[in-house]
Amino acid sequence: MTAESENGSGRKRWGLIIISSLFILFTLYYIVMAVLSSSRKISAINEEFAYKKDEKNAPDSRIFSDSAYVKLNREKAYFQSRNIMAETDSISLALNLADSTATLEINGVTVHKARLLKIDAPKILYKGDEYAISSMLSVPFTVMDNFGTILKEPLMLKVAPKDTSEFKPDILPDTANHAAVNFVMRLDHGFSLYVYQDTGDDAGGVMNRFIFDIRDRFNGIWSIIKSIAGFKVPEYHPSIRLRMKKTDARIIYRALPRNGQIALFR
């Protein structure tokens, strides 16, 4: 009995060691893949947007790190992006992370302005090649897909009357006035824009944001698992996360059209 108990304990111990070792190896592998993923994203942006050297008229490379040049180049890119949006007839969004503002515009005219209460931007926007990032931002992002905790447009149901005297529109109340407002927009170049309502001390709002994030991460976990299982570097999607008042978040989500454009200044 004693020998059997010792053998059973030994097998359990070795089983735990094997499981722990596999978990540690998987964790290390995931970390390495994550690092490679972000590095590959930076390389892709640099390859597409970095300054193309001209041997005959090559400028002094030190200019690209000059603070005055960096500031002017960022402003130039932002204005170029907004000019492109102004040429369209649809509502567009200008995000000024440096000034903590989000502005809805039509033909360059401001129609709504919101204050950003919290900003979490990816390091790639500040640590990457300055010229390449500014070149990328000189053209507005395009919204490829989106989803949120409220409907994109309020739903209205109307019952057809028998005659004009019986006409009474049957309107389904817009529950978004009470529902929490959190949404994500998938942009081109692999970026994602997350907007959350400011919850303050509201435990229900915090829980809603948590569930929204879990759902979003779950939607993308399958592609990550497939990449790792196939020993491929998963795609890296830089995320811009903003927090603002609930009314502002609702207005922006519903106003920005599908395939809408977003200019970004950092």
PDB file of C-alpha atoms in Angstrom:
ATOM      1  CA  MET A   1       0.000   0.000   0.000  1.00  0.00           C
ATOM      2  CA  THR A   2       2.807   2.371   0.931  1.00  0.00           C
ATOM      3  CA  ALA A   3       4.676   1.720  -2.336  1.00  0.00           C
ATOM      4  CA  GLU A   4       1.494   2.230  -4.357  1.00  0.00           C
ATOM      5  CA  SER A   5       0.799   5.541  -2.554  1.00  0.00           C
ATOM      6  CA  GLU A   6       4.340   6.731  -3.222  1.00  0.00           C
ATOM      7  CA  ASN A   7       4.048   5.756  -6.889  1.00  0.00           C
ATOM      8  CA  GLY A   8       0.722   7.595  -7.148  1.00  0.00           C
ATOM      9  CA  SER A   9       2.207  10.699  -5.505  1.00  0.00           C
ATOM     10  CA  GLY A  10       5.220  10.516  -7.812  1.00  0.00           C
ATOM     11  CA  ARG A  11       3.048  10.368 -10.917  1.00  0.00           C
ATOM     12  CA  LYS A  12       1.006  13.343  -9.757  1.00  0.00           C
ATOM     13  CA  ARG A  13       4.166  15.292  -9.009  1.00  0.00           C
ATOM     14  CA  TRP A  14       5.621  14.553 -12.441  1.00  0.00           C
ATOM     15  CA  GLY A  15       2.286  15.372 -14.043  1.00  0.00           C
ATOM     16  CA  LEU A  16       2.251  18.785 -12.344  1.00  0.00           C
ATOM     17  CA  ILE A  17       5.858  19.397 -13.397  1.00  0.00           C
ATOM     18  CA  ILE A  18       5.070  18.563 -17.027  1.00  0.00           C
ATOM     19  CA  ILE A  19       1.932  20.732 -17.075  1.00  0.00           C
ATOM     20  CA  SER A  20       3.789  23.636 -15.418  1.00  0.00           C
ATOM     21  CA  SER A  21       6.673  23.304 -17.875  1.00  0.00           C
ATOM     22  CA  LEU A  22       4.308  23.299 -20.853  1.00  0.00           C
ATOM     23  CA  PHE A  23       2.514  26.368 -19.490  1.00  0.00           C
ATOM     24  CA  ILE A  24       5.799  28.235 -18.998  1.00  0.00           C
ATOM     25  CA  LEU A  25       6.996  27.291 -22.490  1.00  0.00           C
ATOM     26  CA  PHE A  26       3.699  28.423 -24.030  1.00  0.00           C
ATOM     27  CA  THR A  27       3.853  31.714 -22.108  1.00  0.00           C
ATOM     28  CA  LEU A  28       7.417  32.372 -23.275  1.00  0.00           C
ATOM     29  CA  TYR A  29       6.471  31.443 -26.841  1.00  0.00           C
ATOM     30  CA  TYR A  30       3.484  33.811 -26.722  1.00  0.00           C
ATOM     31  CA  ILE A  31       5.651  36.677 -25.404  1.00  0.00           C
ATOM     32  CA  VAL A  32       8.221  36.141 -28.159  1.00  0.00           C
ATOM     33  CA  MET A  33       5.474  36.046 -30.789  1.00  0.00           C
ATOM     34  CA  ALA A  34       3.930  39.245 -29.391  1.00  0.00           C
ATOM     35  CA  VAL A  35       7.276  41.046 -29.592  1.00  0.00           C
ATOM     36  CA  LEU A  36       7.856  39.803 -33.135  1.00  0.00           C
ATOM     37  CA  SER A  37       4.316  40.838 -34.068  1.00  0.00           C
ATOM     38  CA  SER A  38       4.785  44.467 -32.987  1.00  0.00           C
ATOM     39  CA  SER A  39       8.251  44.604 -34.571  1.00  0.00           C
ATOM     40  CA  ARG A  40       6.859  43.327 -37.870  1.00  0.00           C
ATOM     41  CA  LYS A  41       4.119  45.976 -37.761  1.00  0.00           C
ATOM     42  CA  ILE A  42       6.685  48.735 -37.260  1.00  0.00           C
ATOM     43  CA  SER A  43       8.766  47.361 -40.135  1.00  0.00           C
ATOM     44  CA  ALA A  44       5.720  47.267 -42.413  1.00  0.00           C
ATOM     45  CA  ILE A  45       4.863  50.905 -41.671  1.00  0.00           C
ATOM     46  CA  ASN A  46       8.471  51.981 -42.176  1.00  0.00           C
ATOM     47  CA  GLU A  47       8.694  50.107 -45.467  1.00  0.00           C
ATOM     48  CA  GLU A  48       5.566  51.796 -46.811  1.00  0.00           C
ATOM     49  CA  PHE A  49       5.884  55.316 -45.415  1.00  0.00           C
ATOM     50  CA  ALA A  50       9.527  55.952 -44.429  1.00  0.00           C
ATOM     51  CA  TYR A  51      11.507  58.650 -46.219  1.00  0.00           C
ATOM     52  CA  LYS A  52      12.920  57.440 -49.511  1.00  0.00           C
ATOM     53  CA  LYS A  53      16.488  58.692 -49.753  1.00  0.00           C
ATOM     54  CA  ASP A  54      17.595  60.622 -52.783  1.00  0.00           C
ATOM     55  CA  GLU A  55      21.351  60.411 -53.094  1.00  0.00           C
ATOM     56  CA  LYS A  56      21.516  63.651 -55.088  1.00  0.00           C
ATOM     57  CA  ASN A  57      19.427  65.776 -52.735  1.00  0.00           C
ATOM     58  CA  ALA A  58      19.630  63.843 -49.470  1.00  0.00           C
ATOM     59  CA  PRO A  59      18.875  66.090 -46.470  1.00  0.00           C
ATOM     60  CA  ASP A  60      20.808  65.971 -43.237  1.00  0.00           C
ATOM     61  CA  SER A  61      19.291  63.033 -41.304  1.00  0.00           C
ATOM     62  CA  ARG A  62      19.478  65.079 -38.100  1.00  0.00           C
ATOM     63  CA  ILE A  63      16.555  67.200 -39.274  1.00  0.00           C
ATOM     64  CA  PHE A  64      14.149  64.305 -38.740  1.00  0.00           C
ATOM     65  CA  SER A  65      14.829  64.354 -34.991  1.00  0.00           C
ATOM     66  CA  ASP A  66      14.745  68.139 -34.640  1.00  0.00           C
ATOM     67  CA  SER A  67      11.879  69.094 -32.301  1.00  0.00           C
ATOM     68  CA  ALA A  68      10.768  72.066 -34.429  1.00  0.00           C
ATOM     69  CA  TYR A  69      10.699  69.929 -37.579  1.00  0.00           C
ATOM     70  CA  VAL A  70       8.823  67.114 -35.802  1.00  0.00           C
ATOM     71  CA  LYS A  71       6.178  69.561 -34.544  1.00  0.00           C
ATOM     72  CA  LEU A  72       5.664  71.183 -37.943  1.00  0.00           C
ATOM     73  CA  ASN A  73       5.591  67.842 -39.763  1.00  0.00           C
ATOM     74  CA  ARG A  74       2.940  66.489 -37.387  1.00  0.00           C
ATOM     75  CA  GLU A  75       0.782  69.585 -37.862  1.00  0.00           C
ATOM     76  CA  LYS A  76       1.223  69.414 -41.632  1.00  0.00           C
ATOM     77  CA  ALA A  77       0.117  65.762 -41.699  1.00  0.00           C
ATOM     78  CA  TYR A  78      -2.943  66.561 -39.575  1.00  0.00           C
ATOM     79  CA  PHE A  79      -4.024  69.452 -41.788  1.00  0.00           C
ATOM     80  CA  GLN A  80      -3.488  67.388 -44.939  1.00  0.00           C
ATOM     81  CA  SER A  81      -5.645  64.618 -43.505  1.00  0.00           C
ATOM     82  CA  ARG A  82      -8.420  67.045 -42.537  1.00  0.00           C
ATOM     83  CA  ASN A  83      -8.298  68.692 -45.968  1.00  0.00           C
ATOM     84  CA  ILE A  84      -8.904  65.303 -47.576  1.00  0.00           C
ATOM     85  CA  MET A  85     -11.903  64.737 -45.284  1.00  0.00           C
ATOM     86  CA  ALA A  86     -13.243  68.235 -46.039  1.00  0.00           C
ATOM     87  CA  GLU A  87     -13.501  67.328 -49.723  1.00  0.00           C
ATOM     88  CA  THR A  88     -16.182  64.744 -48.947  1.00  0.00           C
ATOM     89  CA  ASP A  89     -19.819  65.473 -48.104  1.00  0.00           C
ATOM     90  CA  SER A  90     -20.028  63.057 -45.163  1.00  0.00           C
ATOM     91  CA  ILE A  91     -19.334  63.551 -41.477  1.00  0.00           C
ATOM     92  CA  SER A  92     -15.752  62.863 -40.453  1.00  0.00           C
ATOM     93  CA  LEU A  93     -13.914  62.722 -37.138  1.00  0.00           C
ATOM     94  CA  ALA A  94     -10.792  64.680 -36.181  1.00  0.00           C
ATOM     95  CA  LEU A  95      -8.967  63.311 -33.126  1.00  0.00           C
ATOM     96  CA  ASN A  96      -6.449  65.640 -31.519  1.00  0.00           C
ATOM     97  CA  LEU A  97      -4.753  63.548 -28.853  1.00  0.00           C
ATOM     98  CA  ALA A  98      -2.356  66.361 -27.933  1.00  0.00           C
ATOM     99  CA  ASP A  99      -5.291  68.714 -27.252  1.00  0.00           C
ATOM    100  CA  SER A 100      -7.594  65.972 -25.857  1.00  0.00           C
ATOM    101  CA  THR A 101     -10.430  66.772 -28.271  1.00  0.00           C
ATOM    102  CA  ALA A 102     -12.636  64.832 -30.681  1.00  0.00           C
ATOM    103  CA  THR A 103     -14.374  66.897 -33.362  1.00  0.00           C
ATOM    104  CA  LEU A 104     -17.080  65.903 -35.817  1.00  0.00           C
ATOM    105  CA  GLU A 105     -16.758  67.893 -39.050  1.00  0.00           C
ATOM    106  CA  ILE A 106     -18.652  68.313 -42.318  1.00  0.00           C
ATOM    107  CA  ASN A 107     -16.707  69.941 -45.152  1.00  0.00           C
ATOM    108  CA  GLY A 108     -14.229  71.178 -42.559  1.00  0.00           C
ATOM    109  CA  VAL A 109     -16.918  72.831 -40.417  1.00  0.00           C
ATOM    110  CA  THR A 110     -17.220  71.729 -36.781  1.00  0.00           C
ATOM    111  CA  VAL A 111     -20.630  70.295 -35.881  1.00  0.00           C
ATOM    112  CA  HIS A 112     -19.771  68.736 -32.526  1.00  0.00           C
ATOM    113  CA  LYS A 113     -16.788  68.858 -30.202  1.00  0.00           C
ATOM    114  CA  ALA A 114     -16.076  66.503 -27.312  1.00  0.00           C
ATOM    115  CA  ARG A 115     -13.468  66.428 -24.576  1.00  0.00           C
ATOM    116  CA  LEU A 116     -11.325  63.317 -24.229  1.00  0.00           C
ATOM    117  CA  LEU A 117     -11.185  62.450 -20.547  1.00  0.00           C
ATOM    118  CA  LYS A 118      -8.622  59.664 -20.896  1.00  0.00           C
ATOM    119  CA  ILE A 119      -6.271  58.653 -23.709  1.00  0.00           C
ATOM    120  CA  ASP A 120      -4.343  55.427 -24.122  1.00  0.00           C
ATOM    121  CA  ALA A 121      -2.413  55.477 -27.406  1.00  0.00           C
ATOM    122  CA  PRO A 122      -0.041  52.777 -28.702  1.00  0.00           C
ATOM    123  CA  LYS A 123       3.675  53.480 -28.344  1.00  0.00           C
ATOM    124  CA  ILE A 124       4.128  52.900 -32.062  1.00  0.00           C
ATOM    125  CA  LEU A 125       2.650  56.374 -32.689  1.00  0.00           C
ATOM    126  CA  TYR A 126       5.432  57.996 -30.670  1.00  0.00           C
ATOM    127  CA  LYS A 127       8.341  55.542 -30.742  1.00  0.00           C
ATOM    128  CA  GLY A 128       8.216  54.555 -34.400  1.00  0.00           C
ATOM    129  CA  ASP A 129       9.934  56.305 -37.288  1.00  0.00           C
ATOM    130  CA  GLU A 130       8.698  59.891 -36.949  1.00  0.00           C
ATOM    131  CA  TYR A 131       8.628  60.624 -40.671  1.00  0.00           C
ATOM    132  CA  ALA A 132       6.891  57.321 -41.474  1.00  0.00           C
ATOM    133  CA  ILE A 133       4.165  57.803 -38.838  1.00  0.00           C
ATOM    134  CA  SER A 134       3.493  61.381 -39.968  1.00  0.00           C
ATOM    135  CA  SER A 135       3.336  60.244 -43.597  1.00  0.00           C
ATOM    136  CA  MET A 136       0.809  57.555 -42.664  1.00  0.00           C
ATOM    137  CA  LEU A 137      -1.299  60.080 -40.730  1.00  0.00           C
ATOM    138  CA  SER A 138      -1.275  62.593 -43.599  1.00  0.00           C
ATOM    139  CA  VAL A 139      -4.145  60.527 -45.038  1.00  0.00           C
ATOM    140  CA  PRO A 140      -7.221  59.874 -42.847  1.00  0.00           C
ATOM    141  CA  PHE A 141      -7.966  56.426 -41.510  1.00  0.00           C
ATOM    142  CA  THR A 142     -10.965  54.667 -43.027  1.00  0.00           C
ATOM    143  CA  VAL A 143     -13.421  52.773 -40.814  1.00  0.00           C
ATOM    144  CA  MET A 144     -13.547  49.195 -42.100  1.00  0.00           C
ATOM    145  CA  ASP A 145     -15.904  47.730 -39.474  1.00  0.00           C
ATOM    146  CA  ASN A 146     -17.439  48.584 -36.113  1.00  0.00           C
ATOM    147  CA  PHE A 147     -19.593  47.281 -33.313  1.00  0.00           C
ATOM    148  CA  GLY A 148     -20.811  48.670 -30.008  1.00  0.00           C
ATOM    149  CA  THR A 149     -23.156  48.239 -27.080  1.00  0.00           C
ATOM    150  CA  ILE A 150     -25.846  50.373 -28.762  1.00  0.00           C
ATOM    151  CA  LEU A 151     -27.419  50.332 -32.197  1.00  0.00           C
ATOM    152  CA  LYS A 152     -25.691  52.356 -34.884  1.00  0.00           C
ATOM    153  CA  GLU A 153     -29.000  54.060 -35.624  1.00  0.00           C
ATOM    154  CA  PRO A 154     -32.132  54.279 -33.419  1.00  0.00           C
ATOM    155  CA  LEU A 155     -34.794  51.786 -34.511  1.00  0.00           C
ATOM    156  CA  MET A 156     -38.172  53.293 -35.404  1.00  0.00           C
ATOM    157  CA  LEU A 157     -41.261  51.213 -36.205  1.00  0.00           C
ATOM    158  CA  LYS A 158     -44.290  52.777 -37.882  1.00  0.00           C
ATOM    159  CA  VAL A 159     -47.695  51.101 -38.231  1.00  0.00           C
ATOM    160  CA  ALA A 160     -49.407  51.952 -41.505  1.00  0.00           C
ATOM    161  CA  PRO A 161     -52.797  53.643 -40.767  1.00  0.00           C
ATOM    162  CA  LYS A 162     -56.063  52.832 -42.521  1.00  0.00           C
ATOM    163  CA  ASP A 163     -56.516  56.535 -43.250  1.00  0.00           C
ATOM    164  CA  THR A 164     -54.908  59.832 -42.283  1.00  0.00           C
ATOM    165  CA  SER A 165     -57.196  60.304 -39.253  1.00  0.00           C
ATOM    166  CA  GLU A 166     -55.729  57.180 -37.616  1.00  0.00           C
ATOM    167  CA  PHE A 167     -52.100  58.054 -38.266  1.00  0.00           C
ATOM    168  CA  LYS A 168     -50.051  57.537 -35.114  1.00  0.00           C
ATOM    169  CA  PRO A 169     -46.388  56.625 -35.438  1.00  0.00           C
ATOM    170  CA  ASP A 170     -45.365  53.691 -33.289  1.00  0.00           C
ATOM    171  CA  ILE A 171     -41.887  54.495 -32.080  1.00  0.00           C
ATOM    172  CA  LEU A 172     -39.682  52.051 -30.247  1.00  0.00           C
ATOM    173  CA  PRO A 173     -37.943  54.002 -27.448  1.00  0.00           C
ATOM    174  CA  ASP A 174     -34.231  54.555 -27.915  1.00  0.00           C
ATOM    175  CA  THR A 175     -32.812  52.476 -25.063  1.00  0.00           C
ATOM    176  CA  ALA A 176     -29.331  53.854 -25.752  1.00  0.00           C
ATOM    177  CA  ASN A 177     -30.197  56.788 -23.496  1.00  0.00           C
ATOM    178  CA  HIS A 178     -29.945  54.321 -20.611  1.00  0.00           C
ATOM    179  CA  ALA A 179     -27.591  51.688 -22.014  1.00  0.00           C
ATOM    180  CA  ALA A 180     -23.835  52.029 -21.582  1.00  0.00           C
ATOM    181  CA  VAL A 181     -22.019  53.324 -24.657  1.00  0.00           C
ATOM    182  CA  ASN A 182     -18.824  51.494 -25.647  1.00  0.00           C
ATOM    183  CA  PHE A 183     -17.711  50.791 -29.198  1.00  0.00           C
ATOM    184  CA  VAL A 184     -14.763  49.804 -31.362  1.00  0.00           C
ATOM    185  CA  MET A 185     -13.956  50.801 -34.926  1.00  0.00           C
ATOM    186  CA  ARG A 186     -11.563  48.729 -37.039  1.00  0.00           C
ATOM    187  CA  LEU A 187      -9.454  51.046 -39.168  1.00  0.00           C
ATOM    188  CA  ASP A 188      -7.213  50.464 -42.149  1.00  0.00           C
ATOM    189  CA  HIS A 189      -3.485  49.898 -41.601  1.00  0.00           C
ATOM    190  CA  GLY A 190      -4.524  47.426 -38.880  1.00  0.00           C
ATOM    191  CA  PHE A 191      -5.379  50.044 -36.241  1.00  0.00           C
ATOM    192  CA  SER A 192      -8.375  49.913 -33.890  1.00  0.00           C
ATOM    193  CA  LEU A 193     -10.185  52.789 -32.168  1.00  0.00           C
ATOM    194  CA  TYR A 194     -11.933  52.047 -28.872  1.00  0.00           C
ATOM    195  CA  VAL A 195     -14.257  54.589 -27.265  1.00  0.00           C
ATOM    196  CA  TYR A 196     -15.682  54.105 -23.792  1.00  0.00           C
ATOM    197  CA  GLN A 197     -18.124  56.230 -21.867  1.00  0.00           C
ATOM    198  CA  ASP A 198     -16.832  57.729 -18.635  1.00  0.00           C
ATOM    199  CA  THR A 199     -18.308  55.617 -15.841  1.00  0.00           C
ATOM    200  CA  GLY A 200     -16.930  57.376 -12.762  1.00  0.00           C
ATOM    201  CA  ASP A 201     -17.898  55.286  -9.737  1.00  0.00           C
ATOM    202  CA  ASP A 202     -20.755  53.507 -11.528  1.00  0.00           C
ATOM    203  CA  ALA A 203     -20.142  49.792 -10.905  1.00  0.00           C
ATOM    204  CA  GLY A 204     -22.647  48.821 -13.598  1.00  0.00           C
ATOM    205  CA  GLY A 205     -20.845  50.915 -16.199  1.00  0.00           C
ATOM    206  CA  VAL A 206     -17.487  49.432 -15.238  1.00  0.00           C
ATOM    207  CA  MET A 207     -18.880  45.907 -15.538  1.00  0.00           C
ATOM    208  CA  ASN A 208     -20.411  46.700 -18.929  1.00  0.00           C
ATOM    209  CA  ARG A 209     -17.042  47.939 -20.209  1.00  0.00           C
ATOM    210  CA  PHE A 210     -15.354  44.811 -18.852  1.00  0.00           C
ATOM    211  CA  ILE A 211     -17.836  42.526 -20.609  1.00  0.00           C
ATOM    212  CA  PHE A 212     -17.464  44.536 -23.822  1.00  0.00           C
ATOM    213  CA  ASP A 213     -13.666  44.142 -23.727  1.00  0.00           C
ATOM    214  CA  ILE A 214     -13.904  40.411 -22.980  1.00  0.00           C
ATOM    215  CA  ARG A 215     -16.249  39.938 -25.919  1.00  0.00           C
ATOM    216  CA  ASP A 216     -13.929  41.880 -28.194  1.00  0.00           C
ATOM    217  CA  ARG A 217     -10.866  39.896 -27.123  1.00  0.00           C
ATOM    218  CA  PHE A 218     -12.751  36.625 -27.547  1.00  0.00           C
ATOM    219  CA  ASN A 219     -13.646  37.585 -31.128  1.00  0.00           C
ATOM    220  CA  GLY A 220      -9.981  37.855 -32.026  1.00  0.00           C
ATOM    221  CA  ILE A 221      -8.548  35.033 -29.942  1.00  0.00           C
ATOM    222  CA  TRP A 222      -9.272  32.319 -32.540  1.00  0.00           C
ATOM    223  CA  SER A 223      -7.078  33.946 -35.178  1.00  0.00           C
ATOM    224  CA  ILE A 224      -4.285  34.306 -32.615  1.00  0.00           C
ATOM    225  CA  ILE A 225      -4.579  30.630 -31.629  1.00  0.00           C
ATOM    226  CA  LYS A 226      -4.461  29.557 -35.284  1.00  0.00           C
ATOM    227  CA  SER A 227      -1.365  31.687 -35.918  1.00  0.00           C
ATOM    228  CA  ILE A 228       0.464  30.355 -32.868  1.00  0.00           C
ATOM    229  CA  ALA A 229      -0.533  26.762 -33.619  1.00  0.00           C
ATOM    230  CA  GLY A 230       0.811  27.197 -37.128  1.00  0.00           C
ATOM    231  CA  PHE A 231       4.034  28.744 -35.802  1.00  0.00           C
ATOM    232  CA  LYS A 232       3.140  32.020 -37.508  1.00  0.00           C
ATOM    233  CA  VAL A 233       3.527  35.493 -36.069  1.00  0.00           C
ATOM    234  CA  PRO A 234       0.027  36.805 -35.237  1.00  0.00           C
ATOM    235  CA  GLU A 235      -1.068  40.165 -36.617  1.00  0.00           C
ATOM    236  CA  TYR A 236      -0.518  43.139 -34.344  1.00  0.00           C
ATOM    237  CA  HIS A 237      -3.362  45.670 -34.183  1.00  0.00           C
ATOM    238  CA  PRO A 238      -2.317  48.941 -32.481  1.00  0.00           C
ATOM    239  CA  SER A 239      -5.228  50.174 -30.359  1.00  0.00           C
ATOM    240  CA  ILE A 240      -6.192  53.749 -29.524  1.00  0.00           C
ATOM    241  CA  ARG A 241      -8.427  53.783 -26.439  1.00  0.00           C
ATOM    242  CA  LEU A 242     -10.393  56.901 -25.497  1.00  0.00           C
ATOM    243  CA  ARG A 243     -12.798  57.770 -22.728  1.00  0.00           C
ATOM    244  CA  MET A 244     -15.389  60.561 -22.942  1.00  0.00           C
ATOM    245  CA  LYS A 245     -18.813  61.550 -21.696  1.00  0.00           C
ATOM    246  CA  LYS A 246     -21.620  59.149 -22.532  1.00  0.00           C
ATOM    247  CA  THR A 247     -23.571  61.659 -24.645  1.00  0.00           C
ATOM    248  CA  ASP A 248     -20.459  62.495 -26.696  1.00  0.00           C
ATOM    249  CA  ALA A 249     -19.657  58.815 -27.269  1.00  0.00           C
ATOM    250  CA  ARG A 250     -23.213  58.138 -28.467  1.00  0.00           C
ATOM    251  CA  ILE A 251     -23.229  61.135 -30.827  1.00  0.00           C
ATOM    252  CA  ILE A 252     -19.877  60.217 -32.407  1.00  0.00           C
ATOM    253  CA  TYR A 253     -20.750  56.535 -32.847  1.00  0.00           C
ATOM    254  CA  ARG A 254     -24.042  57.301 -34.559  1.00  0.00           C
ATOM    255  CA  ALA A 255     -22.859  60.293 -36.570  1.00  0.00           C
ATOM    256  CA  LEU A 256     -19.775  58.738 -38.149  1.00  0.00           C
ATOM    257  CA  PRO A 257     -20.937  56.845 -41.275  1.00  0.00           C
ATOM    258  CA  ARG A 258     -19.842  53.420 -42.366  1.00  0.00           C
ATOM    259  CA  ASN A 259     -16.502  53.699 -44.136  1.00  0.00           C
ATOM    260  CA  GLY A 260     -16.161  57.071 -42.431  1.00  0.00           C
ATOM    261  CA  GLN A 261     -12.843  58.883 -42.176  1.00  0.00           C
ATOM    262  CA  ILE A 262     -10.779  59.769 -39.108  1.00  0.00           C
ATOM    263  CA  ALA A 263      -7.874  62.220 -38.933  1.00  0.00           C
ATOM    264  CA  LEU A 264      -5.423  61.792 -36.074  1.00  0.00           C
ATOM    265  CA  PHE A 265      -2.988  64.202 -34.447  1.00  0.00           C
ATOM    266  CA  ARG A 266      -0.682  63.059 -31.692  1.00  0.00           C
TER     267      ARG A 266
END
